[in-house]
Short mmCIF file of C-alpha atoms in Angstrom, two decimals:
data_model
loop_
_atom_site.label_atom_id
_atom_site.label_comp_id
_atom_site.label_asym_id
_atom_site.label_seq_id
_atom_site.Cartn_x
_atom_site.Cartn_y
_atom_site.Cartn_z
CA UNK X 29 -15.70 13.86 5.47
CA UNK X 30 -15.62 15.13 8.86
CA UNK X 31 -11.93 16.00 9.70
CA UNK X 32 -10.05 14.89 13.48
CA UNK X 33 -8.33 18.21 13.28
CA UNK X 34 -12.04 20.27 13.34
CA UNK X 35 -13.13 18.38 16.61
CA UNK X 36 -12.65 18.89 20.00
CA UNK X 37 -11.51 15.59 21.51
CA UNK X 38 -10.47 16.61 24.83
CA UNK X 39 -11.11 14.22 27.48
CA UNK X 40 -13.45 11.89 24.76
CA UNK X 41 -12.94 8.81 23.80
CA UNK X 42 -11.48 8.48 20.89
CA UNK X 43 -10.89 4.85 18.69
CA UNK X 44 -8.38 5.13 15.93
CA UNK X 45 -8.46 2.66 13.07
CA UNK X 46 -4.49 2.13 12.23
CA UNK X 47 -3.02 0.23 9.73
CA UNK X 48 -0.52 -1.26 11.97
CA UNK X 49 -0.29 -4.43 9.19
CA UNK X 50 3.60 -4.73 9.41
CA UNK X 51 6.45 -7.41 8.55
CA UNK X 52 7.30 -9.16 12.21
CA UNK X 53 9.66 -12.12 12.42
CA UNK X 54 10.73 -13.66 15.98
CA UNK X 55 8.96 -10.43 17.79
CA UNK X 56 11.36 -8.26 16.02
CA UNK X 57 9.48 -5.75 13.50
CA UNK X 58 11.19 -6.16 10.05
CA UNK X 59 9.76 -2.73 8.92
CA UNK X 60 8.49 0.17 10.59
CA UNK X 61 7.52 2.37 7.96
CA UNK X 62 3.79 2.15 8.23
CA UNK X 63 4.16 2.67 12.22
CA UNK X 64 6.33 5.85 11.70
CA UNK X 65 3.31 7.01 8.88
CA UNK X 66 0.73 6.30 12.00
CA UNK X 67 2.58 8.26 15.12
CA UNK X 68 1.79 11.94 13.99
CA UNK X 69 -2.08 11.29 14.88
CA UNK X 70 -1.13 9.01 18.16
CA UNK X 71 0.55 12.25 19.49
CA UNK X 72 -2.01 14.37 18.52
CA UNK X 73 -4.63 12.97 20.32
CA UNK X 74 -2.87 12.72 23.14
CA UNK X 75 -1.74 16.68 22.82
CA UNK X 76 -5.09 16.99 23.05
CA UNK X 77 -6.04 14.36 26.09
CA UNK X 78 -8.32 12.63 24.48
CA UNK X 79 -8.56 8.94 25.84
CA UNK X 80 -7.03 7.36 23.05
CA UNK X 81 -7.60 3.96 21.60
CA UNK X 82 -5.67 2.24 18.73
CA UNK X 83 -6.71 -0.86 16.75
CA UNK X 84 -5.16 -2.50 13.48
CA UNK X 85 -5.31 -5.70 11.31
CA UNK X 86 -2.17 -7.86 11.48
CA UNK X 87 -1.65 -10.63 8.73
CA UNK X 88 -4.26 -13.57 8.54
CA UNK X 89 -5.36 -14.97 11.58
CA UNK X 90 -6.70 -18.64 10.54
CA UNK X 91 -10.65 -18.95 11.70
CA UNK X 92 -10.01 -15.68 13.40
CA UNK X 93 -8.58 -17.45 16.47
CA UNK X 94 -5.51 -16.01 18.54
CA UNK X 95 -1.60 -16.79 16.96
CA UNK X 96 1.03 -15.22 19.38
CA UNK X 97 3.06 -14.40 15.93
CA UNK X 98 0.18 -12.37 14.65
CA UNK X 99 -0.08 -10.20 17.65
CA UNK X 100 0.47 -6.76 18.42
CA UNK X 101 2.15 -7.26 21.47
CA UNK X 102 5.66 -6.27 19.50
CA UNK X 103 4.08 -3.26 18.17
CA UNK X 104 3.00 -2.25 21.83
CA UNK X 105 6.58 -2.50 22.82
CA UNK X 106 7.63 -0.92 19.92
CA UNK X 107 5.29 1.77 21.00
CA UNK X 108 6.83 2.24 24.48
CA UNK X 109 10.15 3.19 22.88
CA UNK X 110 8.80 5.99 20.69
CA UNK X 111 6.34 7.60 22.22
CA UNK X 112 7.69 8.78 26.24
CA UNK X 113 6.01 10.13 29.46
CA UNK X 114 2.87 8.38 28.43
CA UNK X 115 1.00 5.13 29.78
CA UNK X 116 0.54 3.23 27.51
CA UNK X 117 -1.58 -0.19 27.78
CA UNK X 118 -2.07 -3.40 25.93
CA UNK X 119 -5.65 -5.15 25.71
CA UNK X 120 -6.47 -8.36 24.98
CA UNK X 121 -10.02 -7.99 26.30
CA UNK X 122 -12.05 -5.35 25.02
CA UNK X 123 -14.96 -5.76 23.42
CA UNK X 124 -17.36 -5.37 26.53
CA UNK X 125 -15.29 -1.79 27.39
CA UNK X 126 -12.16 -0.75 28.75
CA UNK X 127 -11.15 2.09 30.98
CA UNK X 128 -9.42 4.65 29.80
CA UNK X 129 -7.97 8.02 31.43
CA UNK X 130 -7.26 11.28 29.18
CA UNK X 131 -4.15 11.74 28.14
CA UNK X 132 -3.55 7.54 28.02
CA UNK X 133 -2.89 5.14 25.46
CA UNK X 134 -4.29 1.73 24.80
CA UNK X 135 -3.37 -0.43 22.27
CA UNK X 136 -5.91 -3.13 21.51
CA UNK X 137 -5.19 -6.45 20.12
CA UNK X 138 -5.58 -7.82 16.72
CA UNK X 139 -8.99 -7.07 15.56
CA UNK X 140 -8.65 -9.85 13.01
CA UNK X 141 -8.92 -12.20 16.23
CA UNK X 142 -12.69 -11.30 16.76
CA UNK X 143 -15.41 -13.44 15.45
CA UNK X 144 -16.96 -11.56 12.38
CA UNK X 145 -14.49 -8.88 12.02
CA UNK X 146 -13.86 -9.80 7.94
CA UNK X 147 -17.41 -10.35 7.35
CA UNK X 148 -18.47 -6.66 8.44
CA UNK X 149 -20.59 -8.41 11.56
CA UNK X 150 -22.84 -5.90 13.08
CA UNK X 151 -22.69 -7.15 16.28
CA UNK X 152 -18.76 -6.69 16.39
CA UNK X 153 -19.22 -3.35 14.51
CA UNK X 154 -21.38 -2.12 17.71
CA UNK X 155 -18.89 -3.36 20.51
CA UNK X 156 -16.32 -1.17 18.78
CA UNK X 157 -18.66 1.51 17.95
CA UNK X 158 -19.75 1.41 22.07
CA UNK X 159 -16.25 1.72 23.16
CA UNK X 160 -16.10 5.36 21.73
CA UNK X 161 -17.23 8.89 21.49
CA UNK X 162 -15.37 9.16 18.09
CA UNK X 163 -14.03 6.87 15.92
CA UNK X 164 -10.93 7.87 13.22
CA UNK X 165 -10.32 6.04 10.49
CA UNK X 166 -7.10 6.96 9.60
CA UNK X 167 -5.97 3.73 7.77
CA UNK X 168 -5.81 4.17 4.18
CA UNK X 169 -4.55 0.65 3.79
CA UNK X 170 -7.69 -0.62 4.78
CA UNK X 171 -9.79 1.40 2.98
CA UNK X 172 -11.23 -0.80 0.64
CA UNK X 173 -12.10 -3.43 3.04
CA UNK X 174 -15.84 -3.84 4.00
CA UNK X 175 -14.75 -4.95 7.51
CA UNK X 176 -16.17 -3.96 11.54
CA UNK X 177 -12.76 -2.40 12.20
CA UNK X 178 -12.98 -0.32 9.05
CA UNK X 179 -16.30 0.00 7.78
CA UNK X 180 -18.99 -1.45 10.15
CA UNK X 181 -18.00 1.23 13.40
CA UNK X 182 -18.18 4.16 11.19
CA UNK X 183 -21.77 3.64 10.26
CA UNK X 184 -22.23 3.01 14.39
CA UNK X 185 -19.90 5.32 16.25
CA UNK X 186 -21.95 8.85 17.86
CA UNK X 187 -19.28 10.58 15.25
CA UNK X 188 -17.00 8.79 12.66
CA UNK X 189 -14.34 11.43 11.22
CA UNK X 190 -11.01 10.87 8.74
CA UNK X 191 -7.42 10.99 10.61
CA UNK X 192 -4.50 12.86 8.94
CA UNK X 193 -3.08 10.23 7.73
CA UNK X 194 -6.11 9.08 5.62
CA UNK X 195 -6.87 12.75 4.41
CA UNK X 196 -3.65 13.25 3.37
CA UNK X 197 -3.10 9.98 1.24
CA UNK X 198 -6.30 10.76 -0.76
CA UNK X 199 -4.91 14.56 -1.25
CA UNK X 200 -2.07 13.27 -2.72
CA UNK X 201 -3.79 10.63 -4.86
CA UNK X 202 -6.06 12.83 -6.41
CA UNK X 203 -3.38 15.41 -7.31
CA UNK X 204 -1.41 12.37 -8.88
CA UNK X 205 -4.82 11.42 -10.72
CA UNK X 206 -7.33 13.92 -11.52
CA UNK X 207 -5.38 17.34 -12.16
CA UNK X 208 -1.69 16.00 -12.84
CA UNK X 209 0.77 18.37 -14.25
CA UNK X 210 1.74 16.83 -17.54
CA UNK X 211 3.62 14.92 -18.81
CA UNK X 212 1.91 12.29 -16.35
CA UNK X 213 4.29 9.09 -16.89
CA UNK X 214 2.95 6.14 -14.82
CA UNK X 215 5.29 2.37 -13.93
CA UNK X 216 3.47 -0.57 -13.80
CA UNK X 217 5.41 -3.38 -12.44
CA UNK X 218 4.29 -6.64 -11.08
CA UNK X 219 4.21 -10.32 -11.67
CA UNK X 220 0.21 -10.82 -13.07
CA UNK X 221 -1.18 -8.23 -15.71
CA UNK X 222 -4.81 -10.24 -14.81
CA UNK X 223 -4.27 -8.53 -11.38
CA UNK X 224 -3.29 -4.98 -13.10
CA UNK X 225 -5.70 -4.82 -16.01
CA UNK X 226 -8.11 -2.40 -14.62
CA UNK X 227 -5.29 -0.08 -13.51
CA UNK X 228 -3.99 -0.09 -16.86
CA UNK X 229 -7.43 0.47 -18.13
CA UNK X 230 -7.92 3.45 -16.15
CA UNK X 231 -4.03 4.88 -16.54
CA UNK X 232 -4.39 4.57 -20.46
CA UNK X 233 -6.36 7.33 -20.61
CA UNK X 234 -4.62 9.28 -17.74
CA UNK X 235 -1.09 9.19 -17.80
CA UNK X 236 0.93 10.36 -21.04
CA UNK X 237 2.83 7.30 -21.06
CA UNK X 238 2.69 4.36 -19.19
CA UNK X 239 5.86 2.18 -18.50
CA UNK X 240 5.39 -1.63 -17.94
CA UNK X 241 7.72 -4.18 -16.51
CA UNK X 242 8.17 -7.50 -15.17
CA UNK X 243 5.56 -10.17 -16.05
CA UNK X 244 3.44 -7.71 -17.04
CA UNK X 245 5.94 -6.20 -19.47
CA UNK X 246 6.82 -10.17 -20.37
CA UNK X 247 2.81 -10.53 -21.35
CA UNK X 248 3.15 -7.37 -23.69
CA UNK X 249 6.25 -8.70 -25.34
CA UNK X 250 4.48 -12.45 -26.29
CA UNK X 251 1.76 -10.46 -28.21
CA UNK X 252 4.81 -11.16 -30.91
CA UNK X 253 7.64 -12.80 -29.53
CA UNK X 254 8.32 -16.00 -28.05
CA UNK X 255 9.26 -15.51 -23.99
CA UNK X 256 10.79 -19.20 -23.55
CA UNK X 257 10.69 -20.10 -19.58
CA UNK X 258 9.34 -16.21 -18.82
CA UNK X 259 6.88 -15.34 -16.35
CA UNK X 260 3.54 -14.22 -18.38
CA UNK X 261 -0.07 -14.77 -18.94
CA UNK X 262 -0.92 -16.25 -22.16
CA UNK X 263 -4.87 -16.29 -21.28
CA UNK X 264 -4.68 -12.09 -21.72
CA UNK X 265 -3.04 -11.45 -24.52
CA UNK X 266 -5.87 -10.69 -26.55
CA UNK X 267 -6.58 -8.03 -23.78
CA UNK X 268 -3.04 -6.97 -23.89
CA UNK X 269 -3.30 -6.29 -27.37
CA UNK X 270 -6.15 -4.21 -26.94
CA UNK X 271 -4.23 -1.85 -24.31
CA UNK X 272 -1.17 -1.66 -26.77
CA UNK X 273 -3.35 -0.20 -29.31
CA UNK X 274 -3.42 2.78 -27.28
CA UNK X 275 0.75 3.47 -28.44
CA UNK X 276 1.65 4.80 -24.80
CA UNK X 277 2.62 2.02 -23.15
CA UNK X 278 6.52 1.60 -23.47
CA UNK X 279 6.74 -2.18 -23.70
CA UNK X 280 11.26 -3.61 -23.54
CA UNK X 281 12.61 -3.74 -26.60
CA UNK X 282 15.27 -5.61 -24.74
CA UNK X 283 15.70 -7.78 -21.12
CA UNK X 284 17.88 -8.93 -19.13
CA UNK X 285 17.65 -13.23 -18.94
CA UNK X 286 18.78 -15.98 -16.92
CA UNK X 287 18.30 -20.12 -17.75
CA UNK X 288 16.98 -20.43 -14.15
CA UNK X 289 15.20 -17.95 -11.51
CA UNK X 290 18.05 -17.92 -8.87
CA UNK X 291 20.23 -14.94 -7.78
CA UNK X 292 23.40 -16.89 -8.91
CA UNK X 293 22.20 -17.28 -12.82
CA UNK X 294 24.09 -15.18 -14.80
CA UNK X 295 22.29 -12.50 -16.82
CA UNK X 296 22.51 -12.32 -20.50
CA UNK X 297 21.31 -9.04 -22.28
CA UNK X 298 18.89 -10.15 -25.45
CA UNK X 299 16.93 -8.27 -27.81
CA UNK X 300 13.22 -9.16 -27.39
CA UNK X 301 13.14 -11.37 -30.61
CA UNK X 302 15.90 -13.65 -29.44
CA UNK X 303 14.68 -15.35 -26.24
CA UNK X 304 15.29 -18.59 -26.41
CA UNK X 305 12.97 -20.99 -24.67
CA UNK X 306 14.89 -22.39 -22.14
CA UNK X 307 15.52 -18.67 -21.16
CA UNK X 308 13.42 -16.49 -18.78
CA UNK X 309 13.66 -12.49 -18.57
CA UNK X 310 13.88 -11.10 -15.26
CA UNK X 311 14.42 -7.63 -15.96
CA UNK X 312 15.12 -4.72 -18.35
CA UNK X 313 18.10 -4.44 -20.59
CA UNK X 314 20.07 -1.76 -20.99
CA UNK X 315 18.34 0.24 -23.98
CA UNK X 316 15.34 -0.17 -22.22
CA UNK X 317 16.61 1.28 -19.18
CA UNK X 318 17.71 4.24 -21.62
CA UNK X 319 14.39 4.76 -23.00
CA UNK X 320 12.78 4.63 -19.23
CA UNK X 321 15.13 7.47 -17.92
CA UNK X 322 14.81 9.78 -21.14
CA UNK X 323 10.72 9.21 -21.09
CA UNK X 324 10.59 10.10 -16.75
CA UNK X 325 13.51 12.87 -17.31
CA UNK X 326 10.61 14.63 -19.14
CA UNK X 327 7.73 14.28 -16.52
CA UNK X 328 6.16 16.71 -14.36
CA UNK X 329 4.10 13.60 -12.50
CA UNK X 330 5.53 10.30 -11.64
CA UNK X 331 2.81 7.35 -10.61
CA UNK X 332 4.84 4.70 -9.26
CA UNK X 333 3.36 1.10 -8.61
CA UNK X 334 5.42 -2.07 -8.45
CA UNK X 335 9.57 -3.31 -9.29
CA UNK X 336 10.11 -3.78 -13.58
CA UNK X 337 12.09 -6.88 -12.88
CA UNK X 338 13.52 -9.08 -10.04
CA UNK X 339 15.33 -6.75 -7.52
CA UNK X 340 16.13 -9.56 -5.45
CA UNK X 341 18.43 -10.88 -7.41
CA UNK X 342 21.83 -8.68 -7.82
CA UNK X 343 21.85 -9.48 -11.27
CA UNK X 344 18.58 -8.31 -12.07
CA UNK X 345 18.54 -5.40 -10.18
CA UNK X 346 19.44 -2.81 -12.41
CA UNK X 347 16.39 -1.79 -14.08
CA UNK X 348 14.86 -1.45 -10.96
CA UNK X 349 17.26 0.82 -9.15
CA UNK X 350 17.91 2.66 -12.38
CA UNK X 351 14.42 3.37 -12.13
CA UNK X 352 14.48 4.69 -8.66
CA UNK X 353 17.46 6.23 -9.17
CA UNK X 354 15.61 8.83 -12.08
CA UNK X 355 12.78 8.95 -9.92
CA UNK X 356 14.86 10.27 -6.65
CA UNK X 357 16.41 12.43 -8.89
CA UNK X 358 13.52 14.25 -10.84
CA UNK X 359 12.29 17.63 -9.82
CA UNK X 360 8.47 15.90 -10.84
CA UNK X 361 6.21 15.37 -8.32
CA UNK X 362 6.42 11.57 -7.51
CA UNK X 363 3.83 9.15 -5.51
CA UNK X 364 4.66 5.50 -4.90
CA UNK X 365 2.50 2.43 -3.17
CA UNK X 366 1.90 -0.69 -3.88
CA UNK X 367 2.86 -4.27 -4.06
CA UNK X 368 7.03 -4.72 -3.26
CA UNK X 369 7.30 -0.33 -3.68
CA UNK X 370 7.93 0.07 -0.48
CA UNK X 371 10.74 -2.16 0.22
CA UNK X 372 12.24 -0.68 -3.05
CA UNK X 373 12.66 2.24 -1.71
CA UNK X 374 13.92 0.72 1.52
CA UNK X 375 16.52 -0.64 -0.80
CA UNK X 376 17.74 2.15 -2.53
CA UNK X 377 17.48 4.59 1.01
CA UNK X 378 15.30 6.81 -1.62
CA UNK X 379 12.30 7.49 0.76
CA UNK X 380 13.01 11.57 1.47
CA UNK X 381 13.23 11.89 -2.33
CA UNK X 382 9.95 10.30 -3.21
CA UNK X 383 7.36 13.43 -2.77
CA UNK X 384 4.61 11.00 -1.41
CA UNK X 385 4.81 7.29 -0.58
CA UNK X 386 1.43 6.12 -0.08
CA UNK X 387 1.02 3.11 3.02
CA UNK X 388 -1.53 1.58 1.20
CA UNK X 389 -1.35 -1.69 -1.14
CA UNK X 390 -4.69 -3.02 -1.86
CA UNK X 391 -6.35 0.35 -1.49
CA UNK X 392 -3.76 1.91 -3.59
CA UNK X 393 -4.45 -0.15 -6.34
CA UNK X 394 -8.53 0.45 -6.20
CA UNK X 395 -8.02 4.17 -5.92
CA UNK X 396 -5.60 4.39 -8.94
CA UNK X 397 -8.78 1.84 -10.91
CA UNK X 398 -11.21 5.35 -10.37
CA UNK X 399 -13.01 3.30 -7.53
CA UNK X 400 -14.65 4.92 -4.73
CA UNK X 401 -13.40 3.47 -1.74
CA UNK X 402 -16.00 1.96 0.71
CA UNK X 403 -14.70 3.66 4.09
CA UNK X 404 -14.48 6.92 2.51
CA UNK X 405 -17.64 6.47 0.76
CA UNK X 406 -19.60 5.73 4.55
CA UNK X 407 -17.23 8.75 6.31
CA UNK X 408 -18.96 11.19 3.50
CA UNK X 409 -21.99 9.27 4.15
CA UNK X 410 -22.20 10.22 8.05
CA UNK X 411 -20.62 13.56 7.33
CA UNK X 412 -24.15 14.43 5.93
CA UNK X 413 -26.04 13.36 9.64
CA UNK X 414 -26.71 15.92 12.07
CA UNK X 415 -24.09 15.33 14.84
#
């Protein structure tokens, strides 16, 4: 891929693909860590005064029509606050061109709020592509999508190139995946093992050892013991089985239950073969939790995706924070993304001991499954063309 940092971007415009996607409740911005990841390639650009748009996704618009509580109007404020002695703008109305001076920033609104944007329209993808000299994707998050914000302006911008950001996420990921230092011990946490099958296919015959929890783990454990009320997929445990044959997955041998799923049900530790079926397990117990911190005391890589029980819940916390506890703690070189990682983390005030925390969820997941991702895949693509 062409790289931001090898171009000269003074006084060009210059359309950065964010992934700005972040928690906002009553204007107020419930998490800024994705925000934070973004500002290092803001200032850059404008250290270099080039006249520098922003753009990002922000939940689901419904039919892809303006919702005051999707917009990034709170971000642009946000914005104002971090980033001093700059102008910085906020644009509704875009798409036929907006002026821009060097050394300015615009922020432009929700690109989920234009017509076509999910469905990769071409049109769309050539109004953004027209608004720039150079367009940066630097939103890993994103980079699975097939969308005009993500995919469709790369394949139409004069030069399309990969932001920090983005080149330093896949860096890290292919350390993590294709040359780890070993032992490679992966978690696998989650609520559906449908939705983690081909990342356990792929991790199988990658990582050393692979620890599983929450309804994943729960799916494992019914291949021969009754789970009473517990959270699992009976539909895949033939496929289950078929994983376990592999002997490095490191399934509970005992859990922490409740009678209902609320933070006020007491938790009862149980041996695997005595759940009773009004009962439902909702996290390790504590020879499990033994078991996890002797197998990651030994690792030299740590692939971290997803909570190993509900962390919600005080009383089913434990295996959780125990985990990212050993993990903070390890001298192995860690990377964590994915599905409720992040706020994990947040939790446990772990982040400066994680060695990379990846702002990617969906994308995360496809890259750890040994896909190619589809933004990267047209970035190499127009790498090739004569600029």
């Amino acid at each position: 891929m062409i790289n931001l940092l090898d171009l000269d971007i003074s006084n060009k415009r210059v359309l950065i693909r964010l992934d700005l996607n972040v928690p906002i409740k009553n204007n107020i911005i419930e998490s800024d860590a994705r925000i934070l990841a973004t500002l290092p390639t803001i200032k850059l650009a404008l250290k270099k005064n080039a006249k520098v748009m922003i753009m990002s996704h922000l939940g689901r618009p419904q039919d892809e029509t303006y919702d005051k509580k999707l917009s990034l109007f709170p971000i642009y404020e946000y914005l104002k606050k971090k980033i001093k002695n700059i102008k910085i703008h906020f644009s509704k109305d875009y798409l036929n061109g907006i002026d821009v001076n060097s050394g300015e920033l615009f922020l432009l609104e929700n690109v989920r709020f234009n017509k076509g944007e999910q469905e990769n329209n071409i049109s769309l993808s050539k109004k953004y592509a027209a608004l720039c000299d150079i367009f940066v994707m630097d939103a890993f998050g994103t980079a699975h999508r097939i969308e005009s914000s993500t995919y469709g302006v790369a394949q139409f911008a004069p030069i399309a190139c990969a932001g920090p950001l983005l080149q330093s996420e896949l860096t890290a990921l292919s350390k993590a995946l294709k040359n780890p230092d070993r032992p490679m011990i992966a978690i696998v946490g989650g609520s559906k093992i449908s939705t983690k099958f081909n990342i356990l296919n792929a991790l199988v015959n990658i990582a050393d050892n692979i620890i599983v929890g929450g309804g994943i783990a729960n799916t494992f454990i019914s291949i021969d013991h009754p789970v009473g009320n517990s959270l699992h997929e009976p539909k895949f445990i033939n496929q289950a089985k078929i994983l376990k044959k592999k002997n490095n997955i490191l399934i509970p041998v005992d859990s922490r239950v409740g009678t209902h799923f609320s933070e006020n049900s007491p938790a009862i530790i149980k041996k695997i073969n005595q759940i009773n079926n009004n009962e439902e397990i909702m996290d390790f117990g504590d020879q499990t939790i033994k078991n996890m911190i002797y197998l990651l005391n030994t690792a030299k890589t740590i692939l971290w995706n997803g909570p190993v029980g509900v962390f919600e819940f005080p009383n089913f916390r434990k295996g959780t924070q125990k985990l990212a506890q050993t993990i903070a703690n390890s001298d192995a070189f860690s990377i964590a993304g994915g599905g409720d990682t992040l706020s994990v983390i947040d939790m446990f005030k772990i982040k400066k001991k994680i060695s990379y925390i990846s702002t990617g969820g969906g994308a995360f997941l496809k890259f750890l499954e040994g896909n190619t991702l589809p933004t990267v895949k047209i970035l190499q693509q127009r790498s090739l063309k004569k600029i």
